[in-house]
Coordinates of C-alpha atoms in Angstrom, one line a residue:
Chain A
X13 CA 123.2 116.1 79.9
X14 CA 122.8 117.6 83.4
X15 CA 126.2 116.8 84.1
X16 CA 127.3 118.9 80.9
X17 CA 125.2 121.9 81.8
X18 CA 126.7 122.1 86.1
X19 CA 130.1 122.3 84.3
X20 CA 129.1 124.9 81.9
X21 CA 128.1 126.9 85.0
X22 CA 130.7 126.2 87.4
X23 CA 133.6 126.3 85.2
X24 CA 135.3 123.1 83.3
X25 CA 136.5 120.2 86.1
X26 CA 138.7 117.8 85.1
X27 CA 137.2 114.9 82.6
X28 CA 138.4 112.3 85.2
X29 CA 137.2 113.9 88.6
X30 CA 133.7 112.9 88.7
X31 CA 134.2 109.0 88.0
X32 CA 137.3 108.9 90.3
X33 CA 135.2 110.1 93.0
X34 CA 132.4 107.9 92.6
X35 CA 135.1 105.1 92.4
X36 CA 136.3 106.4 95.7
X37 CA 133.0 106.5 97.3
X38 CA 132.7 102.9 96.4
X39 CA 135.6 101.6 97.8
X40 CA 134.8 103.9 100.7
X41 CA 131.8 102.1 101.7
X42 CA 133.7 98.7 101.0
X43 CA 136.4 99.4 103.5
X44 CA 133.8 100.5 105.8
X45 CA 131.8 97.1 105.6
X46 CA 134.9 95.4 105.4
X47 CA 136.2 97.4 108.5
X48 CA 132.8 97.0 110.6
X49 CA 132.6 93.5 111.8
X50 CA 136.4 92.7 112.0
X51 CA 136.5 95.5 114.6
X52 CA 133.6 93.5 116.2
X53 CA 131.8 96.9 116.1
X54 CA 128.8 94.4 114.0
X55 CA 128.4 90.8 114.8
X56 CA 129.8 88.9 111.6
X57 CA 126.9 86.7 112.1
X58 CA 124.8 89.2 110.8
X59 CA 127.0 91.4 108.3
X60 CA 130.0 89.0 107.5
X61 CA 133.5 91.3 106.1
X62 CA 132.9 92.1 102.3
X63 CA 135.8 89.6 101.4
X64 CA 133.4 86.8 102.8
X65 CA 130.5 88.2 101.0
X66 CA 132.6 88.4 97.8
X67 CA 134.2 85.0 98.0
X68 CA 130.2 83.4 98.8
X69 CA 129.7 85.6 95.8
X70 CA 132.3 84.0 93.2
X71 CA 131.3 80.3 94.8
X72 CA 127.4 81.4 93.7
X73 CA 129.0 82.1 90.1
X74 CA 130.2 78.4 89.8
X75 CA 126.4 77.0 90.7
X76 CA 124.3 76.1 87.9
X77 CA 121.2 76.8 89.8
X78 CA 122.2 80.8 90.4
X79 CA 122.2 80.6 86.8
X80 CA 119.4 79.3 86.2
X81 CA 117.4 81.6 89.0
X82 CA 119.1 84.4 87.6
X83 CA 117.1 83.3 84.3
X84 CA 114.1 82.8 85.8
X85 CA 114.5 86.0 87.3
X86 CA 115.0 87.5 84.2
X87 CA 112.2 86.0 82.1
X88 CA 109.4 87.1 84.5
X89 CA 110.3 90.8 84.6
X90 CA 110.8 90.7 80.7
X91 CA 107.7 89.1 79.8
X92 CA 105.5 90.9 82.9
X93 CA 107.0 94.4 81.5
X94 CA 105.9 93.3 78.1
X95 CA 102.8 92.9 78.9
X96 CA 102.3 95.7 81.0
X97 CA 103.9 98.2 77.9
X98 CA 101.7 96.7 75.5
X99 CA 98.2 97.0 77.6
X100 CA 99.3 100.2 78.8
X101 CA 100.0 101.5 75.4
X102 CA 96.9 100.8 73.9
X103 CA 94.5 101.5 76.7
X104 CA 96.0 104.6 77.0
X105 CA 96.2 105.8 73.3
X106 CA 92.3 104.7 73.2
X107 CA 91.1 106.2 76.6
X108 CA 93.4 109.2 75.7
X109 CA 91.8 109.6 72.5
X110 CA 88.3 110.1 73.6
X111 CA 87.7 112.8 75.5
X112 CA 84.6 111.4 76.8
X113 CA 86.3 108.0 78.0
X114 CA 89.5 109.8 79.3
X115 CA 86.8 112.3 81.7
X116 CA 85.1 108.9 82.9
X117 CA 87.1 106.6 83.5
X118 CA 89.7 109.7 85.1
X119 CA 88.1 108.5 88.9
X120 CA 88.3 104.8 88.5
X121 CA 92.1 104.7 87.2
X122 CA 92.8 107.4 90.3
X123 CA 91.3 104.5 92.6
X124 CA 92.5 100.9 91.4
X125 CA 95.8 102.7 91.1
X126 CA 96.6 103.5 94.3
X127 CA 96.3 99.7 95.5
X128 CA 99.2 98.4 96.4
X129 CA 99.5 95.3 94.7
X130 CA 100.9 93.6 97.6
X131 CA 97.2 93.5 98.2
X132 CA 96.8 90.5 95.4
X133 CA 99.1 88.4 96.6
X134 CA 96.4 85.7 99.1
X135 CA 94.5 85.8 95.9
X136 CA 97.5 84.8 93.9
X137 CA 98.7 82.5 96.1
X138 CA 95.1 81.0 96.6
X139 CA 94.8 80.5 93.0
X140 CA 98.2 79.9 91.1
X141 CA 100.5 79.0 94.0
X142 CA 104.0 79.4 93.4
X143 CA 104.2 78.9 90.1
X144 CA 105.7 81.7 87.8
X145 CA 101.9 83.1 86.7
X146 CA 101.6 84.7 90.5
X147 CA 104.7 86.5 90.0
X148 CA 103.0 87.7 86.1
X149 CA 99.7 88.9 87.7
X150 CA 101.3 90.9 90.3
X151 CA 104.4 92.4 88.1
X152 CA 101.5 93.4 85.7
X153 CA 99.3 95.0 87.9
X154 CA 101.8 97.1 89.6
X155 CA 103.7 98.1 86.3
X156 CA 100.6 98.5 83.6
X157 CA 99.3 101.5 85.9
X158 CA 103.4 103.4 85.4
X159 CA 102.4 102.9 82.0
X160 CA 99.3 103.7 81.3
X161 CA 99.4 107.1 83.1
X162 CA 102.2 108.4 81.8
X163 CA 100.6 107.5 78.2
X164 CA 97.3 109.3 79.3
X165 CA 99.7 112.4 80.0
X166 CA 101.4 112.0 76.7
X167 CA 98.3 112.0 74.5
X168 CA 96.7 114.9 76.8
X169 CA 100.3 116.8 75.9
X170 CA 99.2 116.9 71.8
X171 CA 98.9 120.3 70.3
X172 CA 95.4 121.4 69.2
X173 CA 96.4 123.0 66.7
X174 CA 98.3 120.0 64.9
X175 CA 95.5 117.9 65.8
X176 CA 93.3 119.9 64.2
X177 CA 95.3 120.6 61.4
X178 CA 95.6 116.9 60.6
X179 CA 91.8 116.7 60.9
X180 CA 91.0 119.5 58.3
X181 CA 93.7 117.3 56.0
X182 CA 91.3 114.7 56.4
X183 CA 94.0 112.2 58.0
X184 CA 92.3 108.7 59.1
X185 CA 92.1 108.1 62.6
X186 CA 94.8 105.6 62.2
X187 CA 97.1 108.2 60.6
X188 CA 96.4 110.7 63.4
X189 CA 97.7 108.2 65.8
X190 CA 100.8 107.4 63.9
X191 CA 101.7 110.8 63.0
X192 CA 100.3 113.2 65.5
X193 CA 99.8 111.2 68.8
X194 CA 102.4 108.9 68.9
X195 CA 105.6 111.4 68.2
X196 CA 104.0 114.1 71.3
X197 CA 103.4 110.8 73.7
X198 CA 106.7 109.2 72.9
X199 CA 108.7 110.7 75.7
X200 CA 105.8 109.9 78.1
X201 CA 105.6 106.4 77.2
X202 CA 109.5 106.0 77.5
X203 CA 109.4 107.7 81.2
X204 CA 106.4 105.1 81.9
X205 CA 108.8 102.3 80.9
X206 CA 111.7 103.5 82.5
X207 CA 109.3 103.6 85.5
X208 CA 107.7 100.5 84.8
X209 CA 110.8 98.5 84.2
X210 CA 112.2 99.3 88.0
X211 CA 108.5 98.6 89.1
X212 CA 108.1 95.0 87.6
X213 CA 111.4 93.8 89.0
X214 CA 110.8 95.1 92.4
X215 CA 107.3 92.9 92.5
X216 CA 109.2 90.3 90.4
X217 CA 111.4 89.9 93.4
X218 CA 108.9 90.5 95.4
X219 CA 106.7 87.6 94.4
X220 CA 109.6 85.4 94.7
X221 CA 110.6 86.2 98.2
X222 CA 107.4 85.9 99.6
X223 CA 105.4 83.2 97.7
X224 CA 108.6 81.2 96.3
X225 CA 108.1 81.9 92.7
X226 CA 111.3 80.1 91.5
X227 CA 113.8 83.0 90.8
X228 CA 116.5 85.1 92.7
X229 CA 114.4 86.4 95.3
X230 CA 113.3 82.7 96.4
X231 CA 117.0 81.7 96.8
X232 CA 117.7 84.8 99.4
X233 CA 114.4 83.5 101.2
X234 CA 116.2 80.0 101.4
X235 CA 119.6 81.4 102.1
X236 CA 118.8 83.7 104.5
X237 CA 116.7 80.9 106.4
X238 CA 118.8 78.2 106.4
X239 CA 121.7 81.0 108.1
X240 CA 124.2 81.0 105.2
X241 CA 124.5 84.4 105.8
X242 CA 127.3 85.3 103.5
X243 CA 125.4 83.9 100.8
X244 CA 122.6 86.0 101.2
X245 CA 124.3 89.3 100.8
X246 CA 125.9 87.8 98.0
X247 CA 122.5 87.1 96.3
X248 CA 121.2 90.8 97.4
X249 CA 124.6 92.3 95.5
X250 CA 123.6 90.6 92.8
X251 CA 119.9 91.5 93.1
X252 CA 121.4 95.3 93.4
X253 CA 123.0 94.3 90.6
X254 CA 120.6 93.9 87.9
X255 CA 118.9 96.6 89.5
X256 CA 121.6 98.8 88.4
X257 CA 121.5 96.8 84.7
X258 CA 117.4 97.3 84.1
X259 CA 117.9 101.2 85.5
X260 CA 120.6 101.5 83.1
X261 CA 119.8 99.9 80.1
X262 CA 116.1 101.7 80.7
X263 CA 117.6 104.9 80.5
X264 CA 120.4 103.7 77.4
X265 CA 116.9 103.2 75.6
X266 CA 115.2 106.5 76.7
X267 CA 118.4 108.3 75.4
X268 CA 118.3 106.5 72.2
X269 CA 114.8 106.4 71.6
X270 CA 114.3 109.9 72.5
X271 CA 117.2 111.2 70.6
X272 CA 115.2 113.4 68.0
X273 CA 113.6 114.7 70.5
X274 CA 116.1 116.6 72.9
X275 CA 117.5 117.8 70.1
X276 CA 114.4 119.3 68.9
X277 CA 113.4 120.4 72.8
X278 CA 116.7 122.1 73.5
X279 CA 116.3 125.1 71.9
X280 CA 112.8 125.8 73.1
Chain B
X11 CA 83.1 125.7 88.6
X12 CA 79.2 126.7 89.4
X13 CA 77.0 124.9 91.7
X14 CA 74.9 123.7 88.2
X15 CA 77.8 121.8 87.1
X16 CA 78.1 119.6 90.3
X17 CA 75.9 116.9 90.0
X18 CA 77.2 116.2 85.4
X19 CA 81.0 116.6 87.9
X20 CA 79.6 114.1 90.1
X21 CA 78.2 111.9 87.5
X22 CA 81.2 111.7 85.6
X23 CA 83.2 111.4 88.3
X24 CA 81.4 108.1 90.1
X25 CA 79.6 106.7 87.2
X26 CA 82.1 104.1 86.0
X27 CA 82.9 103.0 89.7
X28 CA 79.2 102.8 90.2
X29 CA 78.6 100.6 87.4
X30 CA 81.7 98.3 88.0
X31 CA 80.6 97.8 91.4
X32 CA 77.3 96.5 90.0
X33 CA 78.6 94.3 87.7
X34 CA 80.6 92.8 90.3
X35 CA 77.3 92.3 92.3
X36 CA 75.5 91.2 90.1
X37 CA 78.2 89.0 88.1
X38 CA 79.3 87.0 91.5
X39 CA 76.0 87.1 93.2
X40 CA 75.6 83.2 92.2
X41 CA 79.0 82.7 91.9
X42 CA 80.0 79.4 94.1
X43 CA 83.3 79.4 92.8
X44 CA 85.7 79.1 95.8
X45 CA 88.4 82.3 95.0
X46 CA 85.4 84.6 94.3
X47 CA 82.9 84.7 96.6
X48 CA 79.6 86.7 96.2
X49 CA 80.0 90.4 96.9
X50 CA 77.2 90.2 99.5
X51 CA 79.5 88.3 101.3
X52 CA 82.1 90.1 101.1
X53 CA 80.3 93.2 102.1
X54 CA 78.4 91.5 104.8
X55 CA 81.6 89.9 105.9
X56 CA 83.3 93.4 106.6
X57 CA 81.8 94.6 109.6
X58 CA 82.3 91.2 110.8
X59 CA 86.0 90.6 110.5
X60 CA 86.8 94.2 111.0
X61 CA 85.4 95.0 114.9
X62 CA 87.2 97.2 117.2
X63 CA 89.9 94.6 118.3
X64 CA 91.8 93.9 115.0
X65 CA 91.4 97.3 114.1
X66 CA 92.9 98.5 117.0
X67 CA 95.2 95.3 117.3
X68 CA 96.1 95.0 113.7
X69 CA 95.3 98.2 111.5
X70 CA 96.3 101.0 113.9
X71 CA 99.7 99.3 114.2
X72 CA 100.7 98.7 110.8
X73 CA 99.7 102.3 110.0
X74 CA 101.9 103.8 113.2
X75 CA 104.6 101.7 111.5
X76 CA 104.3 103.2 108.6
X77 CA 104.1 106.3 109.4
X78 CA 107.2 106.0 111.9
X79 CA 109.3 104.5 109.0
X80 CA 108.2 106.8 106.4
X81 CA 108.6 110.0 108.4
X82 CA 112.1 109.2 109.3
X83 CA 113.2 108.7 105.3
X84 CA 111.3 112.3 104.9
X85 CA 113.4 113.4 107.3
X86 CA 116.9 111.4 106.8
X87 CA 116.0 111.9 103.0
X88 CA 115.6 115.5 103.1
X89 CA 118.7 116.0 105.3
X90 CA 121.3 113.5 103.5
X91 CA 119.7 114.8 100.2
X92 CA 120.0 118.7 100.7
X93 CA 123.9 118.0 101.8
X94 CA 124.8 116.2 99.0
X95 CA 122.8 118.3 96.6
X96 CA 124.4 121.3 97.7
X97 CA 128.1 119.7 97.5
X98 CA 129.5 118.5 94.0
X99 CA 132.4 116.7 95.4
X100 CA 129.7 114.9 97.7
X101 CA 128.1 114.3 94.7
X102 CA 130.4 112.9 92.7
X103 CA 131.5 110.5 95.5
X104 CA 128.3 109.2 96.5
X105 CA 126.6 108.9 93.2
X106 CA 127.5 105.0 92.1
X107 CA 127.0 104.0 95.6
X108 CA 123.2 105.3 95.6
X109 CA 122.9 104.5 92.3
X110 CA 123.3 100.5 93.6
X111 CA 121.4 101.2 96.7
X112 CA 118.5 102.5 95.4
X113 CA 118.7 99.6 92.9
X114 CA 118.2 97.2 95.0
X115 CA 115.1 96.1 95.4
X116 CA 113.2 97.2 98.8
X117 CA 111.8 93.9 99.9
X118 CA 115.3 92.0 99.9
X119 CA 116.0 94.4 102.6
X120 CA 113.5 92.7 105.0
X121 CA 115.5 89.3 105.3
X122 CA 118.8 91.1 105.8
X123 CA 117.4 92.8 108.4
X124 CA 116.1 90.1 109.9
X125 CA 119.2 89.2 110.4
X126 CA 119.6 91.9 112.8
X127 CA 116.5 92.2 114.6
X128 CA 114.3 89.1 113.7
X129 CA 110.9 89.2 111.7
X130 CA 109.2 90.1 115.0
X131 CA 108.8 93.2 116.7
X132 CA 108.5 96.8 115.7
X133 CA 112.5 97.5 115.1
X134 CA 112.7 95.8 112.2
X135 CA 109.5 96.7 110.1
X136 CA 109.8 100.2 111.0
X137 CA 113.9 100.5 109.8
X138 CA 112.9 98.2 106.8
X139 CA 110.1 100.9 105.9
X140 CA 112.3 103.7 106.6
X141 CA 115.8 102.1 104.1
X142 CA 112.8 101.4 101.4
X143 CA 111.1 105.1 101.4
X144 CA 114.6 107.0 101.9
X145 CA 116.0 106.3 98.2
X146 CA 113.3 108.3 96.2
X147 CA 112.9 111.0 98.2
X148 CA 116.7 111.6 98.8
X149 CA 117.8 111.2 95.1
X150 CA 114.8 113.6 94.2
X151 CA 115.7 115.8 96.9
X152 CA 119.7 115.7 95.3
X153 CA 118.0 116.8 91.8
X154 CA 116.0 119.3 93.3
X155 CA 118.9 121.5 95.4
X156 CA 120.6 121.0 92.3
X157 CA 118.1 122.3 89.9
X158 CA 117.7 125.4 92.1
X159 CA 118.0 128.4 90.1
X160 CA 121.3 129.8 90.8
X161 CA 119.7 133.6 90.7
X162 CA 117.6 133.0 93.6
X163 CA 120.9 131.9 95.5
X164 CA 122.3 135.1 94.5
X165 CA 119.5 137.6 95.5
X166 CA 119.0 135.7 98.6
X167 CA 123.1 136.4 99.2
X168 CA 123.1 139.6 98.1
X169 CA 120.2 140.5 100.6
X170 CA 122.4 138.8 103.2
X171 CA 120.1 136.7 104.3
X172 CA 121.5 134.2 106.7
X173 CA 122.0 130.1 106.3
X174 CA 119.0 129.2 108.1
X175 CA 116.8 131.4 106.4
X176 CA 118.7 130.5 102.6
X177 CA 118.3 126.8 103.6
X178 CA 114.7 127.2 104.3
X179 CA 113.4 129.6 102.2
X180 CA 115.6 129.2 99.1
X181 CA 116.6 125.8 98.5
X182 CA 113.8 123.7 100.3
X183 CA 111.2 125.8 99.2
X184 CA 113.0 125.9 96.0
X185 CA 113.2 122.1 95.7
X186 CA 110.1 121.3 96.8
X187 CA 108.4 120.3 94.3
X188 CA 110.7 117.5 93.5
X189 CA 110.8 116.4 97.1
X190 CA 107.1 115.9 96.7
X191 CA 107.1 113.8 93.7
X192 CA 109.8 111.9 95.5
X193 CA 108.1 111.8 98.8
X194 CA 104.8 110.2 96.9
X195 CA 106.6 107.7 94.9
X196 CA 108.0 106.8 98.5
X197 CA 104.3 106.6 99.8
X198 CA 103.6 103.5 97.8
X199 CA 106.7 102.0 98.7
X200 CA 105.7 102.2 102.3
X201 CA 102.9 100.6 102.1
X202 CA 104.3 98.0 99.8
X203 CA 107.1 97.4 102.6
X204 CA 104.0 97.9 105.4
X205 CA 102.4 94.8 104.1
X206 CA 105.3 92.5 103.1
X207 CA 107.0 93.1 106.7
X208 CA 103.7 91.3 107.8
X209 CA 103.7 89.1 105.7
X210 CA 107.0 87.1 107.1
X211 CA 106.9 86.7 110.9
X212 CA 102.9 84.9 112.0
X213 CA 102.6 88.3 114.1
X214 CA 100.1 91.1 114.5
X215 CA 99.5 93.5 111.9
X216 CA 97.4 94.2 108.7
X217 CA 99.7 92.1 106.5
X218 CA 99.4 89.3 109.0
X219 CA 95.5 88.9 109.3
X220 CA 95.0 88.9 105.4
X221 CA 97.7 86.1 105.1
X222 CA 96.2 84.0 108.1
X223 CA 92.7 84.5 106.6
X224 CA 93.6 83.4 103.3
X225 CA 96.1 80.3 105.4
X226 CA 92.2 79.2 107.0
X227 CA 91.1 79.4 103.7
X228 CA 88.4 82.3 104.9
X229 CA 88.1 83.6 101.7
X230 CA 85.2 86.4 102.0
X231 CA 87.4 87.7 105.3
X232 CA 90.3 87.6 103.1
X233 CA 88.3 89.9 100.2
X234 CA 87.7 92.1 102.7
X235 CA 91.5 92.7 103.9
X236 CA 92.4 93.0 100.1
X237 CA 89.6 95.8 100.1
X238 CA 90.8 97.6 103.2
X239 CA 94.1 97.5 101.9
X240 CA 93.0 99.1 98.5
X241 CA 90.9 101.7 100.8
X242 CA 94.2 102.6 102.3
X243 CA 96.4 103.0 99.8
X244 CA 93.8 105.4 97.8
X245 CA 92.8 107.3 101.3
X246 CA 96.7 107.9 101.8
X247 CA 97.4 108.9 98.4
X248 CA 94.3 111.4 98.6
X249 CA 95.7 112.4 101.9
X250 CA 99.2 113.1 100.1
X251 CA 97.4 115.1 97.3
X252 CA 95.7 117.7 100.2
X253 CA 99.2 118.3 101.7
X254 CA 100.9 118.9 98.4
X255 CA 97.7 120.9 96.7
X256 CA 98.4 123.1 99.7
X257 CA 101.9 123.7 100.2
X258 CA 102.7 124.0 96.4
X259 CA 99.7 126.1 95.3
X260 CA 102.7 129.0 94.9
X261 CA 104.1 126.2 92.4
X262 CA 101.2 125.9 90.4
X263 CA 100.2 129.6 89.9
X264 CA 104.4 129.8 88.6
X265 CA 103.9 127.4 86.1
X266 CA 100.6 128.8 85.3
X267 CA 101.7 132.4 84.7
X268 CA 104.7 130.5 82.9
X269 CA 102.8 129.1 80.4
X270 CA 100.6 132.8 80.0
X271 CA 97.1 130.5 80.8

């Protein structure tokens, strides 16, 4: 969309310009790691040619056990983001609701959100070791707070004057919610999961790095420790990877999701 | 506000936190369970573990890290962001290659770049808090130059105003706002990247002492780290808020006359 409106500005560019650019840039910054160490500029014991990282890449493909952490990966974020959507959700419709319990509870969410939830892990570690539940607790923490604050922003968005309209149509509470609340928080709630989303698998990683949760980020640890260097930038392309996926998918559903309501915002 | 409102304000405000630290009291003060000590302890613990050598040794470090590695993103951030922001072929050439940096997850950065300057030593923890901040505070920066209203740009050339003074007064100003929310998001990053650089190599730092507490099993000692850290990170972002409330009080009375409030 913001792409559409800089042409409309600056005049029409060719449909094929932008991409073919970007594609250039790529390949720019793979010649240039390809280019560093084989002009010894960089040690190749430190940043190996891309073709080596590509090659340890494609040998990573054939393992079952990349496949397999990949999963693991995978299944943490999903269910830790679940979690996170669904207690955000409702403890932010309810506490958004009530005046009262939005005004008192205001200080408290201002505080516990702030704490980096680095700041669990000892306790974590000291209580579930490195099994997967570590990595739940801390991928919950950090992304029920994206959540739940972009809902309390939502549901402080609703226009009094619908709200109070539904109220003199005697519509139930529940109704309210459904009708009233729910439509003006929407776009809120899909920023908080589009934030929420990149959150979890940051801390999913995270938690797999440093307390060896089984997953992705456990097998750089091991890679990286045991000097198979090529490796290790192979597993951090693919970590870049999904990053790329979860960003993009997140915003593939905010488009869809959300695709009443541009068209209804544009002309405002 | 009038002064008669302050103390319902301040009762509002400190109630819930009041009453949750009560409970907590009052909840663990028998507690003999091993993860969660009494809150007495805790609290008589602090003073304690915290004395003027591992704050000087371990706190005052970690925070002169941070604050080395996040002020260089600001500044790298702000730079790379208002030159590609301003350039569309720029743009369009760097965009899928950001796109997979800033993807990548910040704390895989740390064993890469141990590769390069080992887990010890400043080097490493300040350049791996600097390539973790840098993303959101560049990309934002990006979206701000670009959102810049293009008759601002205009006025400012027709007054012939130079390129120093456009640069400064037009677009920064002008994308400031952005560069804040991008410069906070990058704040909890930091301190995310603070800790975890700590956590790897058995050196000094805040990251360190909570991970060697929790190693000897010192469990109130360890409470209190997790409390410092939790301090911190809601002193810093309190801090933030002051800087912004100041420099983008123009920003707030725009949208305010925007909206006709």
């Amino acid at each position: 969309m913001t792409t559409a409106t800089a042409t409309a500005l600056t005049g029409p560019a060719p449909r094929w310009r932008q991409p073919a650019l970007g594609v250039l840039g790529l390949a720019l910054v793979v010649a240039v790691v390809e280019a560093l160490p084989r002009l010894g500029i960089v040690d190749d014991r430190f940043l190996p040619p891309f073709s080596t990282m590509a090659r340890a890449l494609a040998e990573q493909l054939t393992v079952a056990e990349f496949w397999t952490a990949l999963g693991q990966t995978l299944r943490g974020w999903a269910l830790g983001l679940a979690v996170a959507m669904i207690a955000g959700i409702a403890a932010g419709v309810v506490i958004g609701s009530v005046p009262a319990l939005r005004a008192v509870t205001a200080s408290t969410i201002e505080f516990l959100r702030p704490i980096p939830s680095v700041a669990l892990i000892p306790l974590v570690v000291l209580i579930y070791g490195s099994r997967p539940q570590s990595a739940l607790v801390l991928v919950v923490y950090a992304a029920f707070w994206q959540v739940l604050v972009q809902v309390l922003y939502g549901v402080a968005d609703v226009d009094p004057v619908i709200r109070d309209t539904a109220r003199s149509y005697r519509f139930s509470r529940w109704a309210v919610v459904r009708t009233v609340v729910w439509p003006t928080a929407m776009p809120y709630v899909v920023t908080g999961f589009r934030l929420a989303a990149a959150v979890a698998l940051i801390l999913e990683i995270t938690a797999e790095l440093i307390i060896g949760v089984p997953g992705l980020g456990r097998a750089i640890g091991v890679a990286q420790s045991s000097g198979a260097v090529a490796q290790t930038y192979a597993l951090v392309i693919v970590v870049g990877l999904v990053g790329v996926a979860v960003n993009a998918s997140a915003r593939a559903v905010e488009r869809r999701a959300l695709r009443w309501h541009t068209s209804v915002r544009r002309d405002l | 506000m009038n002064i008669s409102e302050l103390p319902r304000r301040a009762l509002v405000a400190l109630g819930l936190p009041a009453v949750l630290i009560v409970l907590w009291w009052f909840l663990s003060a028998n507690s003999t369970s091993f993860f969660w000590p009494p809150l007495s302890s805790i609290v008589e613990a602090f003073p304690r573990t915290w004395t003027a050598d591992p704050i000087l040794h371990d706190v005052l470090p970690s925070l002169a890290r941070l604050a080395a590695g996040y002020l260089t993103a600001l500044v790298a951030g702000v730079a790379a962001g208002t030159a590609i922001g301003s350039s569309r072929t720029l743009r369009a050439l760097t965009e899928p290659a950001l796109e997979f940096l800033r993807a990548v997850p910040p704390p895989v950065l740390i064993p890469v770049i141990a590769l390069f300057a080992g887990y010890t030593g400043w080097t490493a923890k300040v350049i791996a808090i600097a390539l973790g901040c840098v993303w959101p505070i560049l990309l934002n920066t990006v979206e701000g130059v670009r959102s810049l209203d293009e008759v601002l740009r205009d006025t400012a050339r027709s007054y012939r105003f130079g390129r120093a003074a456009t640069l400064w007064h037009v677009v920064l100003r002008g994308s400031s706002p952005l560069i804040a929310t991008g410069a906070r998001q990058a704040l909890s990053i930091g301190v995310i990247l603070m800790v975890i650089s700590e956590l790897f190599g058995a050196n000094r730092g805040l990251g360190a002492a909570i991970v060697q507490f929790q190693r000897g099993f010192a469990i109130p000692q360890m409470w209190t780290g997790i409390v410092l850290l939790g301090l911190l990170g809601v002193t810093l972002s309190g801090l933030f808020r002051l800087v912004e409330h100041r420099h983008l009080a123009w920003y707030r009375g725009l949208r305010q006359a925007e909206r006709g409030v």
